[in-house]
Coordinates of C-alpha atoms in Angstrom, one line a residue:
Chain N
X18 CA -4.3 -4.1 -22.7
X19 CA -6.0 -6.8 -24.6
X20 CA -9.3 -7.4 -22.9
X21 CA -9.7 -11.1 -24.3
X22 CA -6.7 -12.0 -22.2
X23 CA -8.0 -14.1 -19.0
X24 CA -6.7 -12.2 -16.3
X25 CA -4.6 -13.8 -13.7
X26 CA -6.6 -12.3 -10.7
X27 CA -10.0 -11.1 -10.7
X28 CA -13.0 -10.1 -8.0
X29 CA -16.5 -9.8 -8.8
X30 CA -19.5 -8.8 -6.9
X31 CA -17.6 -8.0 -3.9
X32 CA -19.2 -7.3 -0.6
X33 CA -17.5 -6.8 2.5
X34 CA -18.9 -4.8 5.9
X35 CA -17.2 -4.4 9.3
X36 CA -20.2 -4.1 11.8
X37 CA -22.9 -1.6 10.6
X38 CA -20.0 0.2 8.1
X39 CA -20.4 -0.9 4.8
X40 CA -16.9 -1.1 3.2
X41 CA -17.4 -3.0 -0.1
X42 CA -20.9 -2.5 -1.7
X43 CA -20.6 -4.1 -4.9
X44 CA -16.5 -3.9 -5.9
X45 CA -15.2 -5.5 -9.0
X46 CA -11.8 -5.8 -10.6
X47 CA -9.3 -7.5 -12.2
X48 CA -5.3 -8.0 -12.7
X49 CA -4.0 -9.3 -15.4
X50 CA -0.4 -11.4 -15.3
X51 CA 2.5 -8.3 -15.5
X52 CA 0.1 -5.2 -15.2
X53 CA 0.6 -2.8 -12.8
X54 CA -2.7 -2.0 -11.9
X55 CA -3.6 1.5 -9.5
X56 CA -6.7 1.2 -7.1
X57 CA -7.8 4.9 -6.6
X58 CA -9.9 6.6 -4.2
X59 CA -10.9 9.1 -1.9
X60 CA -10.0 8.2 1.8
X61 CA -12.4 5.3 3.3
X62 CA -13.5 4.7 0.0
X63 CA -12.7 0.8 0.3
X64 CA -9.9 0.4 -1.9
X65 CA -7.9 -1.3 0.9
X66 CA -10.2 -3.4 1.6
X67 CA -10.6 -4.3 -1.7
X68 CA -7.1 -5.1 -1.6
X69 CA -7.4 -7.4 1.4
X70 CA -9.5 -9.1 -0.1
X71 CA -7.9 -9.8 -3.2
X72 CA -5.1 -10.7 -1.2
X73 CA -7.1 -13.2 0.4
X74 CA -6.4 -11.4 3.9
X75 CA -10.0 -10.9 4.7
X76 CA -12.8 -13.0 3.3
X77 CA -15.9 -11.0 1.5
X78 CA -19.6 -11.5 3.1
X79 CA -20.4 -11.6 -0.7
X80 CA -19.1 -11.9 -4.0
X81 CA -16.1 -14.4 -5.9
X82 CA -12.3 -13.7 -6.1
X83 CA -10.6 -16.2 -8.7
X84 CA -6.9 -16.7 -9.0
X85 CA -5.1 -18.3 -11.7
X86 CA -8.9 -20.7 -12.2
X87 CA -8.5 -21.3 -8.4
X88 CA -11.5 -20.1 -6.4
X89 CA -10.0 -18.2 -3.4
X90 CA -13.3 -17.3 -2.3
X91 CA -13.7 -21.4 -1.6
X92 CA -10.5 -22.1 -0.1
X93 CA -10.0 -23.3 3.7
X94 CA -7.5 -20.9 5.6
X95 CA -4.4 -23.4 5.3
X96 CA -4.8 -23.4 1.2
X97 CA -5.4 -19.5 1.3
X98 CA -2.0 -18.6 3.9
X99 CA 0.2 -21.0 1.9
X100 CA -1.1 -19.4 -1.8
X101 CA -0.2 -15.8 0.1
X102 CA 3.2 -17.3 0.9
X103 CA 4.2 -18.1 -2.4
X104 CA 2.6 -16.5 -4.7
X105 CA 2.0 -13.2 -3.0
X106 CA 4.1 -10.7 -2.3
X107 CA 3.1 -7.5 0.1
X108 CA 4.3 -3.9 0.7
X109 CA 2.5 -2.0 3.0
X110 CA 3.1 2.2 4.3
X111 CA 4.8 0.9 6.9
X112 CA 5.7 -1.2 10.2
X113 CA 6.7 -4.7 8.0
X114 CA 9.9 -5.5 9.0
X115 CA 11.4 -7.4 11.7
X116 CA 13.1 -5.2 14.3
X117 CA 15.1 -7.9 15.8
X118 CA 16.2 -9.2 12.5
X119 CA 18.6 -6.9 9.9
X120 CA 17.9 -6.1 6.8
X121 CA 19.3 -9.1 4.9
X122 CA 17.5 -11.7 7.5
X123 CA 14.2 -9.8 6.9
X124 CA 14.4 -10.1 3.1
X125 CA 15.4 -14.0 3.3
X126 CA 12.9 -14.3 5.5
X127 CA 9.8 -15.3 2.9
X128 CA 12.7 -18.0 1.8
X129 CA 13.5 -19.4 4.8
X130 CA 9.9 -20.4 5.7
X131 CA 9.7 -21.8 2.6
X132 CA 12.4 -24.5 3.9
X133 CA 15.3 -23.0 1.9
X134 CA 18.8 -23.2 3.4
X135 CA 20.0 -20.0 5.1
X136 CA 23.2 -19.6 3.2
X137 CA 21.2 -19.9 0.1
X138 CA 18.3 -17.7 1.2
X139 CA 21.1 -14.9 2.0
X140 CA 22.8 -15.0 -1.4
X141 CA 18.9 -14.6 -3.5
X142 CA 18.2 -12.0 -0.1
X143 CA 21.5 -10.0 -1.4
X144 CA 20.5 -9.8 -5.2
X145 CA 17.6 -8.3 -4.6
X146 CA 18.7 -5.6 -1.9
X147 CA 21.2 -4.7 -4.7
X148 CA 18.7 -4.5 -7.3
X149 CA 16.6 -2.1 -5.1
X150 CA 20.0 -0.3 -4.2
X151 CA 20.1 -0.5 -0.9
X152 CA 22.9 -3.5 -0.5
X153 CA 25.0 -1.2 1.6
X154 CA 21.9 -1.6 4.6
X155 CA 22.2 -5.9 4.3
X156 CA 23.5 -6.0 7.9
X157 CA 21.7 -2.7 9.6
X158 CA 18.2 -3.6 11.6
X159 CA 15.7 -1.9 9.9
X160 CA 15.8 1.0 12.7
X161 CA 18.8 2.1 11.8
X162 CA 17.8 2.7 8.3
X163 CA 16.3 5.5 6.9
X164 CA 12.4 5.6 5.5
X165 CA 12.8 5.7 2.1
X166 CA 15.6 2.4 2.5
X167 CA 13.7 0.1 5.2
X168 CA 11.0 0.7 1.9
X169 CA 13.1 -0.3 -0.7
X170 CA 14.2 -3.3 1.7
X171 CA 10.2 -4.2 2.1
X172 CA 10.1 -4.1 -1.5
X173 CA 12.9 -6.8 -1.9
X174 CA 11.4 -8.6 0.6
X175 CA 8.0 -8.8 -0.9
X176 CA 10.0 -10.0 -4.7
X177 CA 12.4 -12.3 -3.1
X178 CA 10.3 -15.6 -3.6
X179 CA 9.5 -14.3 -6.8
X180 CA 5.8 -13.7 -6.3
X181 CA 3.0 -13.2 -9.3
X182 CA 0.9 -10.8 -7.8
X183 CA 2.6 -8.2 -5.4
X184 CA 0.1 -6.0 -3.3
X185 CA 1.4 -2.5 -2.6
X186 CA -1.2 -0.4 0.0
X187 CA -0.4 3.3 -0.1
X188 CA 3.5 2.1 0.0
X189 CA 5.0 5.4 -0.9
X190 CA 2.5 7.4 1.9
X191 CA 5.1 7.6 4.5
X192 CA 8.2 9.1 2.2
X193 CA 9.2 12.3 1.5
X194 CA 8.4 13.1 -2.8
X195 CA 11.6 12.2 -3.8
X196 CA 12.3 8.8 -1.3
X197 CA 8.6 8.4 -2.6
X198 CA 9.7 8.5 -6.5
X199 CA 12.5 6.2 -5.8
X200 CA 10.4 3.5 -4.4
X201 CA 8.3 3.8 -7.0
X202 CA 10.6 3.9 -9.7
X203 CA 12.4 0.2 -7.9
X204 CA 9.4 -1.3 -7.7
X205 CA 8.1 -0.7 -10.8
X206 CA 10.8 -1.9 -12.8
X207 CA 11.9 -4.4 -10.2
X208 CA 8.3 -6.1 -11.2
X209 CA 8.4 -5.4 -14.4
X210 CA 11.6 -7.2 -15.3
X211 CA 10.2 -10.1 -12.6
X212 CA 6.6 -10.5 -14.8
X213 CA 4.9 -9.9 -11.6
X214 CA 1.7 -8.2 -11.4
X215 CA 1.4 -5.5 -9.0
X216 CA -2.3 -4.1 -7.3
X217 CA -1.0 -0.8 -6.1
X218 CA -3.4 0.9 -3.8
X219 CA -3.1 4.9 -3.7
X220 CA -5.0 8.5 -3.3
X221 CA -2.0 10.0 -4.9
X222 CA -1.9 10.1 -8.5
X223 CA 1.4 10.9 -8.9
X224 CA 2.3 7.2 -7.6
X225 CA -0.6 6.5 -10.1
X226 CA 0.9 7.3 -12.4
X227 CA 3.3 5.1 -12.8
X228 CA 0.9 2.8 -13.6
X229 CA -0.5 0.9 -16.8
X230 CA -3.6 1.7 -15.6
X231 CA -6.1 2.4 -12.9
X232 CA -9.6 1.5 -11.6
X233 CA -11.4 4.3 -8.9
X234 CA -13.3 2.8 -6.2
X235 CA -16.2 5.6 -4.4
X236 CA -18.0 4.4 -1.8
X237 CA -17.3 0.8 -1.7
X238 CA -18.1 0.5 -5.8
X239 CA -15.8 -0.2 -8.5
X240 CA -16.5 -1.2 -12.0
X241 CA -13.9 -2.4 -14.2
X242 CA -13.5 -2.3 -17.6
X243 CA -11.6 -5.0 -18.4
X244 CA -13.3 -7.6 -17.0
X245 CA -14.6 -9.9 -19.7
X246 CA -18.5 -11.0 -18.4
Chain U
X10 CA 7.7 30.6 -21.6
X11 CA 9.3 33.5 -23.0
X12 CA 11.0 32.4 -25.9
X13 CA 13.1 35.8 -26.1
X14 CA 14.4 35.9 -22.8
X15 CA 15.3 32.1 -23.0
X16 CA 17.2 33.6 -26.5
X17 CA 19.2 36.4 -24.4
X18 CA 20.0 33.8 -21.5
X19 CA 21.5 31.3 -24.2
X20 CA 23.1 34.3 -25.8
X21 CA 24.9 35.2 -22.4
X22 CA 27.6 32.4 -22.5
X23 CA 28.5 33.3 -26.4
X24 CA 27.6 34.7 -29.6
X25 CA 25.0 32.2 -32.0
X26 CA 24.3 32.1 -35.4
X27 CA 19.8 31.4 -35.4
X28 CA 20.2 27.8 -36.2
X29 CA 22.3 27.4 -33.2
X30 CA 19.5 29.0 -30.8
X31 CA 16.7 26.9 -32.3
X32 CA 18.7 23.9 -31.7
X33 CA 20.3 24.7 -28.2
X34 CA 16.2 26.5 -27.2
X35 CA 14.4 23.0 -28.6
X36 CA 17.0 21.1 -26.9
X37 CA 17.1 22.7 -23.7
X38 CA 13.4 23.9 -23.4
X39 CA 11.6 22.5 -26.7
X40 CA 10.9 18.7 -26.5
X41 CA 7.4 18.8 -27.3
X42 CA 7.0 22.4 -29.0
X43 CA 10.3 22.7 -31.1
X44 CA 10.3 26.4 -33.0
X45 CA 9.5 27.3 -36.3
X46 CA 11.9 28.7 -38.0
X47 CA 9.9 32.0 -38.5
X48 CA 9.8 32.2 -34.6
X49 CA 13.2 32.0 -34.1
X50 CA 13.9 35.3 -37.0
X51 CA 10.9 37.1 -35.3
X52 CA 12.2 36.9 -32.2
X53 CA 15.6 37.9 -33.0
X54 CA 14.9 40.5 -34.8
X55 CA 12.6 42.2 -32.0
X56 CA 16.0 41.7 -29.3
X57 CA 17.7 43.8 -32.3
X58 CA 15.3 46.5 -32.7
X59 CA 15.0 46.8 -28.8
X60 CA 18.6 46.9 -28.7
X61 CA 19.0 43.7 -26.6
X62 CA 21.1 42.0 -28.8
X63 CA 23.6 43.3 -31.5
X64 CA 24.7 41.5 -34.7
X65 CA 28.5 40.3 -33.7
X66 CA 29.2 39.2 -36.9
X67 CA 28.0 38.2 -40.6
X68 CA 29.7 34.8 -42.1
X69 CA 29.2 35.5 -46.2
X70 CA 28.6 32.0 -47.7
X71 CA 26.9 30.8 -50.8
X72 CA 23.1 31.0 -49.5
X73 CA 21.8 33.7 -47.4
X74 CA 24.3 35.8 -44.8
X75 CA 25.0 34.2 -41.5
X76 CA 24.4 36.6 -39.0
X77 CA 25.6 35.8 -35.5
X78 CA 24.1 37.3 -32.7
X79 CA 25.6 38.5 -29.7
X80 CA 24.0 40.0 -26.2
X81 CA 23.8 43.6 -25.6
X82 CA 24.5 44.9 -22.1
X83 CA 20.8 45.8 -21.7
X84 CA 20.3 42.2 -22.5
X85 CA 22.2 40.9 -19.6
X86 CA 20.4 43.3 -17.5
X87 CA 17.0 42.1 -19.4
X88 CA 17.8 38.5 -18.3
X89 CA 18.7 39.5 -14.7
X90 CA 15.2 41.8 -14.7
X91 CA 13.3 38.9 -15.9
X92 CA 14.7 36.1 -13.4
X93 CA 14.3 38.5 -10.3
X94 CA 10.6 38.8 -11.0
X95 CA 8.2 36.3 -9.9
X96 CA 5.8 34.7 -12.9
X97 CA 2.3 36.1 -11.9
X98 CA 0.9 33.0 -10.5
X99 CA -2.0 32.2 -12.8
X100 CA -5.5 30.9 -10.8
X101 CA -7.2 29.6 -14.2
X102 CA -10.4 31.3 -12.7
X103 CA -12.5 30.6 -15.7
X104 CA -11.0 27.5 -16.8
X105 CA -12.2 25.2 -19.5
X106 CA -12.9 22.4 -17.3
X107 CA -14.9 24.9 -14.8
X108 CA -17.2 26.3 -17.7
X109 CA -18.0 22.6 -19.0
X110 CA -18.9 21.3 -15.8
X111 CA -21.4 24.4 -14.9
X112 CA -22.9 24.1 -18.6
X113 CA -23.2 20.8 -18.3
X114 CA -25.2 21.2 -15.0
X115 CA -26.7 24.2 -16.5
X116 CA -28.5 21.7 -19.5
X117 CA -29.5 19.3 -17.4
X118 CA -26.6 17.1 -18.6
X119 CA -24.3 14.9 -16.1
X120 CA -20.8 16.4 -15.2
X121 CA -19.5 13.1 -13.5
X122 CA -18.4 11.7 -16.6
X123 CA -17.0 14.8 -18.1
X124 CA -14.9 14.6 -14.8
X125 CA -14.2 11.2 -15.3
X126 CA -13.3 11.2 -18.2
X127 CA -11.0 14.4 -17.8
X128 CA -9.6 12.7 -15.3
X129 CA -8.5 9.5 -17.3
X130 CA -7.2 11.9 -19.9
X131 CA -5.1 13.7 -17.2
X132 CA -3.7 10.2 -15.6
X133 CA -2.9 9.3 -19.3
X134 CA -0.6 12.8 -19.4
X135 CA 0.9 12.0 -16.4
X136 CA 1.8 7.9 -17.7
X137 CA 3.7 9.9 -20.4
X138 CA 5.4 12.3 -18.3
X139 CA 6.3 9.4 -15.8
X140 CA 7.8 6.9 -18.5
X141 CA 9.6 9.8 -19.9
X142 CA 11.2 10.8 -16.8
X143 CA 12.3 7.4 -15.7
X144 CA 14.0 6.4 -19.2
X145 CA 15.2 10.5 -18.9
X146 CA 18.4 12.6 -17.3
X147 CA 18.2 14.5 -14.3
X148 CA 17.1 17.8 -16.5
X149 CA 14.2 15.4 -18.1
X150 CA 12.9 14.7 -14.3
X151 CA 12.6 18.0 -13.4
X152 CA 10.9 19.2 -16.3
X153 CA 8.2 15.8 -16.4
X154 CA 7.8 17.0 -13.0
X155 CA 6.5 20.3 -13.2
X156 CA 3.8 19.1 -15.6
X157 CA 3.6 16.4 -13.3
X158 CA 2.6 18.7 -10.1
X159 CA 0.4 21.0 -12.2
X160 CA -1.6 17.6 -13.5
X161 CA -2.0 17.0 -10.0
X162 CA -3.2 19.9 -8.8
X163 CA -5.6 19.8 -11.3
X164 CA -6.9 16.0 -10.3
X165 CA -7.4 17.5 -7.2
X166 CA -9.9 20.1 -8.3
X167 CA -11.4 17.5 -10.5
X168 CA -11.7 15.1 -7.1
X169 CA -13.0 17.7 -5.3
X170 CA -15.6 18.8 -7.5
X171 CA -16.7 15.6 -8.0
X172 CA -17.8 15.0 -4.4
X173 CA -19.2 18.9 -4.3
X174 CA -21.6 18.0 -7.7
X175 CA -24.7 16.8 -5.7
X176 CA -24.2 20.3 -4.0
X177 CA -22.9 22.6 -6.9
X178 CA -26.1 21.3 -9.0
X179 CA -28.3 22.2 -6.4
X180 CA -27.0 25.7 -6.8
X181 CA -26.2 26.2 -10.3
X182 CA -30.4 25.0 -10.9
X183 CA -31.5 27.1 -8.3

């Protein structure tokens, strides 16, 4: 990692508290364009909320989260939703897709509110359940898939639009190890051949592992490294 | 790993000549540790003496004899002996990691950073083993993922300890 680089995403002096629970003390970090970057911790230790921030899902009582030279930190809630929408793309442990819709509509989803055409949406939708090998599920809902394939099909919902920064919170903690390892393996390489960035937010650190690297957050703190001053 | 039973289970299928069980063992079993060449003779020549293995037959050439080597029928029943038994599961009791972390308490020194940075060191193991098992064949998975689950066990202890170090300093000063 070359720590001149400017990196594509970075937090600093991040604060965050829900009432009288302090969940971010003073949290910084940084993603740089194609890393895979782990966010380690013990439980409660604020690395999802770290994450949510970064994401710009929740806004910090304290501190400054800059995106490709854009302040998110100073950005109205319109600006913020639509940089999510494009430029974002999110996998979470569970409960992401759309029951009603199958498994095809839920990945062309992200494209279709976008404004693109639904034939066209579809076709882009089936590349990238193939790529994550699950093409054979395009026209199941997503309860009549298994665990370890309604993941793979978050996954190529979360790439679709082609996103430079795709969040991942604890997306293998619902799978078996080997359903786990599979996910992980797709959306590593998935990513990696995309050039997007991923913030991958675990406890286990065999999911860690396939990382480039990793930053430990303990008790709301996290220092990184990287992060040129 | 025992490297002579690995020999007699290799020899089971057919008779080798040494070079052949060096290149099947490092193959098989050797990626990062391939055998000297003085292993491989010492070996052999203890499975001969204990009569697990018998010389099958000797190929003259222009350098030294080729011996190949066959199993023995106490071989076989060596190899059967030695996959019925259970490894004695080993608790690392006194470990390294265990004896740096108490000395370090013990001096007055800090042990979160020698857990740290253990624990960087291990995560770096684990990148290799991860890489190498996603570029590797199925046999490649299973063996990354043994040393993959021991790392981890081992993170565990290191996470663990590192919440207990307010109170293990307490009692290691007391």
């Amino acid at each position: 990692m070359n720590g001149t680089t400017t990196p594509l995403l970075a937090g600093t002096g991040l604060r965050k508290t829900y009432g009288a629970t302090p969940a971010l003390v003073d949290a910084t970090i940084c993603v740089r364009a194609g890393e895979v970057l782990a966010v380690m911790g013990p439980s409660g230790s604020g690395k999802s909320t770290l994450l949510h921030c970064l994401a710009g899902i929740v806004a910090p009582d304290a501190g400054r989260i800059v995106y490709d030279g854009r302040e998110l930190t100073a950005m109205s809630d319109r600006e913020r939703s639509a940089l999510r929408r494009r430029e974002f793309g999110f996998v979470f442990q569970f409960g992401q897709l759309v029951p009603e819709l199958t498994c095809l509509e839920n990945v062309a989803l992200p494209l279709r509110l976008d404004g693109l055409k639904r034939r066209e949406a579809e076709r882009r939708a089936a590349g990238w359940l193939d790529r994550l090998e699950v093409a054979d599920v395009a026209d199941k809902r997503p309860g009549e898939v298994s665990g370890g394939q309604g993941q793979r099909v978050a996954v190529a919902r979360a790439l679709v639009h082609q996103p430079r920064v795709v969040f991942a919170d604890e997306p293998t903690g619902a799978l078996d190890s080997l359903n786990g390892e599979r996910v992980m393996r797709l959306l590593t390489r998935a990513t990696r051949e995309a050039g997007a960035a991923v913030v991958l937010v675990t406890h286990e650190t065999r999911v860690a592992a396939y990382s480039d690297r990793e930053i430990v957050v303990r008790d709301g703190t996290s220092h990184d490294a990287e992060l040129v001053a | 790993m025992s490297i002579g039973q690995a020999f007699l289970g290799l020899l089971e299928s057919h008779p080798r000549h040494g070079y052949d069980l060096k290149r099947a063992y490092d193959e098989r079993f050797g990626q990062d540790r391939p055998l000297h060449y003085g292993q491989v003779y010492a070996t052999l020549s203890r499975l001969l003496k204990n009569g697990l293995v018998e010389v099958d037959s000797i190929e003259p050439g222009e350098g030294p004899e080729r011996k190949c080597y066959a199993i023995t029928a106490a071989g076989v029943t060596d190899v059967e002996r030695w996959l019925a038994n259970p490894e004695k599961p080993d608790l690392y009791l006194q470990n390294t990691l265990y004896t740096k972390v108490v000395i370090a308490l013990l001096t007055g020194r800090g042990a979160a950073e020698i857990l740290d940075t253990q624990r960087a060191e291990h995560l770096r193991l684990m990148r290799d083993l991860t890489r190498r098992k996603t570029d590797g064949d199925l046999a490649d998975q299973l063996i990354c993922d043994y040393g993959l689950f021991h790392l981890e066990a081992d993170l565990r202890w290191l996470e663990l300890t590192a919440a207990r170090l307010d109170e293990l300093t307490r009692e290691v000063r007391s």
